[in-house]
Amino acid sequence: MFPREPITVVEVGPRDGLQYEPDFFPTEKKVQLIDLLGRTGLTRLEVTSFVHPKAIPQFKDTLEVVAGIRRRPGVIYSSLVPNVKGCQRALGTPVDELALFVSASESHNRKNVNMSLDESLAALAQVAEMALQGGKRLRGYVVTAFGCPYEGRVPLAQVERIVRAYREMGVAEVALGDTTGLANPRQVAEVFPALREAAGPMGLAAHFHDSRGTGLANALAAYQAGVRVFDASVGGIGGCPTAVGAMGNIATEDLVSMMEEMGVATGIDLDKLLEAARLAQEVIGTELPSHILKVGRPRWAGLNRESPGCPA
Ligand code: COA
Ligand code: ZN
């Protein structure tokens, strides 16, 4: 029932997490956080976003952050880009991968990037061409893939259309995003296999938010459905008290702990990851949602791991 095939974790905290933080996370702390994350064994880090600084002031220092990172060999550094302008800004920087995004629902896409879905797809095709010519690897997000806070259920055909469009653009991997935490495990178990054919050679990644407490259950359902790439955010950062439904991604520590306990290798050192989570918590100044950060990793030394029954 539970295979033991390893997974790859994509750390998105410095982008998806911080984009919802109302207070500015100082540039040198962003760089410090990214460098700490790079030492944990994580091989993929989404570090920033080339969006309009007026839309997301948190990323007004994108260029400084990218320039400040001490690049670690073997780590793929990625950044979000919304449009051609963002791509132009990103091309001269050392990020390895550009992450495109479009929402599966019209209203969300309009609110997010001020474009219709068709306009976004046309713009992204241009971005993809420029990015590939510039030697960047491409990731594509389907935002609100499991449901939209404005439109409710999202037709699978709409998600499939975007997946096919990404494939034509030369995208290497598509991440299905449960942006406002509406997905449930049964839906996850159905959606990923249903898109396998449309995805063809592209990898499919799972991007879950824990807004309604279903994040890890969804991750497990995706794993059982064959997904091996998971997005997560250090400390579970990203909860925003003012935007309904905009809660953090599943916490990287919680995902890594659960998977490792199940015998699924992540290649990530949980203690080093906790160091990064503590830094994020200290800078943000409020208790982060991560469970492992609160209670600590499971410790089995001196205990009988085979039958960890509770005496009470
Ligand atoms: N970076 C910096 N500046 C940008 C930009 C980018 N990626 N894209 C556009 N601009 C600038 C333009 O140059 C123009 O500047 P000017 O007024 O000095 O000429 C101005 O912004 C308006 O350009 P326009 O193309 O009309 O953009 P817009 O106002 O329709 O905004 C987005 C579109 C996509 C740039 C904006 O909505 C955005 O950044 N959204 C981010 C959403 C996001 O990150 N969501 C979370 C991820 S799921
Ligand atoms: Zn997200």
Coordinates of C-alpha atoms and ligand atoms in Angstrom, one line a residue, residues 15 19 49-53 55-56 80 82-83 85-86 89 101 112-115 143, ligand 1:
R15 CA 8.7 32.5 -2.4
Q19 CA 4.7 36.4 -0.5
S49 CA 9.5 36.0 -7.6
F50 CA 9.9 38.5 -10.5
V51 CA 6.5 40.0 -10.1
H52 CA 5.6 43.6 -9.9
P53 CA 6.9 45.1 -6.6
A55 CA 1.7 43.7 -6.5
I56 CA 3.9 42.0 -3.9
L80 CA 8.4 32.6 -10.2
P82 CA 4.3 36.1 -14.2
N83 CA 4.9 37.7 -17.6
K85 CA 8.6 41.6 -18.2
G86 CA 9.3 39.3 -15.3
R89 CA 14.3 40.7 -15.4
F101 CA 1.8 30.2 -13.4
N112 CA -3.9 37.4 -9.7
V113 CA -2.3 38.6 -12.9
N114 CA -5.0 40.9 -14.5
M115 CA -5.3 38.7 -17.6
V143 CA -3.0 27.6 -9.7
Ligands
COA1 N1 8.1 43.0 -12.8 C1 8.2 44.3 -12.6 N2 7.4 45.3 -13.2 C2 6.4 44.8 -14.0 C3 6.2 43.4 -14.2 C4 7.1 42.5 -13.6 N3 7.0 41.2 -13.7 N4 5.2 43.3 -15.1 C5 4.8 44.5 -15.4 N5 5.5 45.4 -14.8 C6 5.4 46.9 -14.8 C7 5.3 47.4 -16.3 O1 6.5 47.6 -16.8 C8 4.5 48.6 -16.1 O2 5.3 49.6 -15.6 P1 5.1 51.2 -16.0 O3 3.8 51.5 -15.4 O4 6.3 51.8 -15.3 O5 5.1 51.2 -17.5 C9 3.5 48.3 -15.0 O6 4.1 47.2 -14.3 C10 2.1 47.8 -15.5 O7 2.3 46.7 -16.4 P2 1.1 45.7 -16.8 O8 1.6 44.8 -17.8 O9 -0.1 46.6 -17.2 O10 0.9 45.0 -15.5 P3 -0.4 44.9 -14.6 O11 -0.6 46.1 -13.8 O12 -1.5 44.4 -15.4 O13 0.1 43.7 -13.5 C11 1.3 41.7 -13.1 C12 0.3 42.4 -14.0 C13 1.3 40.2 -13.5 C14 2.7 42.3 -13.3 C15 0.9 41.9 -11.6 O14 -0.5 41.6 -11.5 C16 1.7 41.0 -10.7 O15 2.9 41.1 -10.5 N6 1.0 40.0 -10.0 C17 1.7 39.1 -9.2 C18 0.7 38.0 -8.7 C19 1.4 37.0 -7.9 O16 2.6 36.9 -7.8 N7 0.6 36.1 -7.3 C20 1.1 35.1 -6.5 C21 1.5 33.9 -7.3 S1 0.3 32.6 -7.4

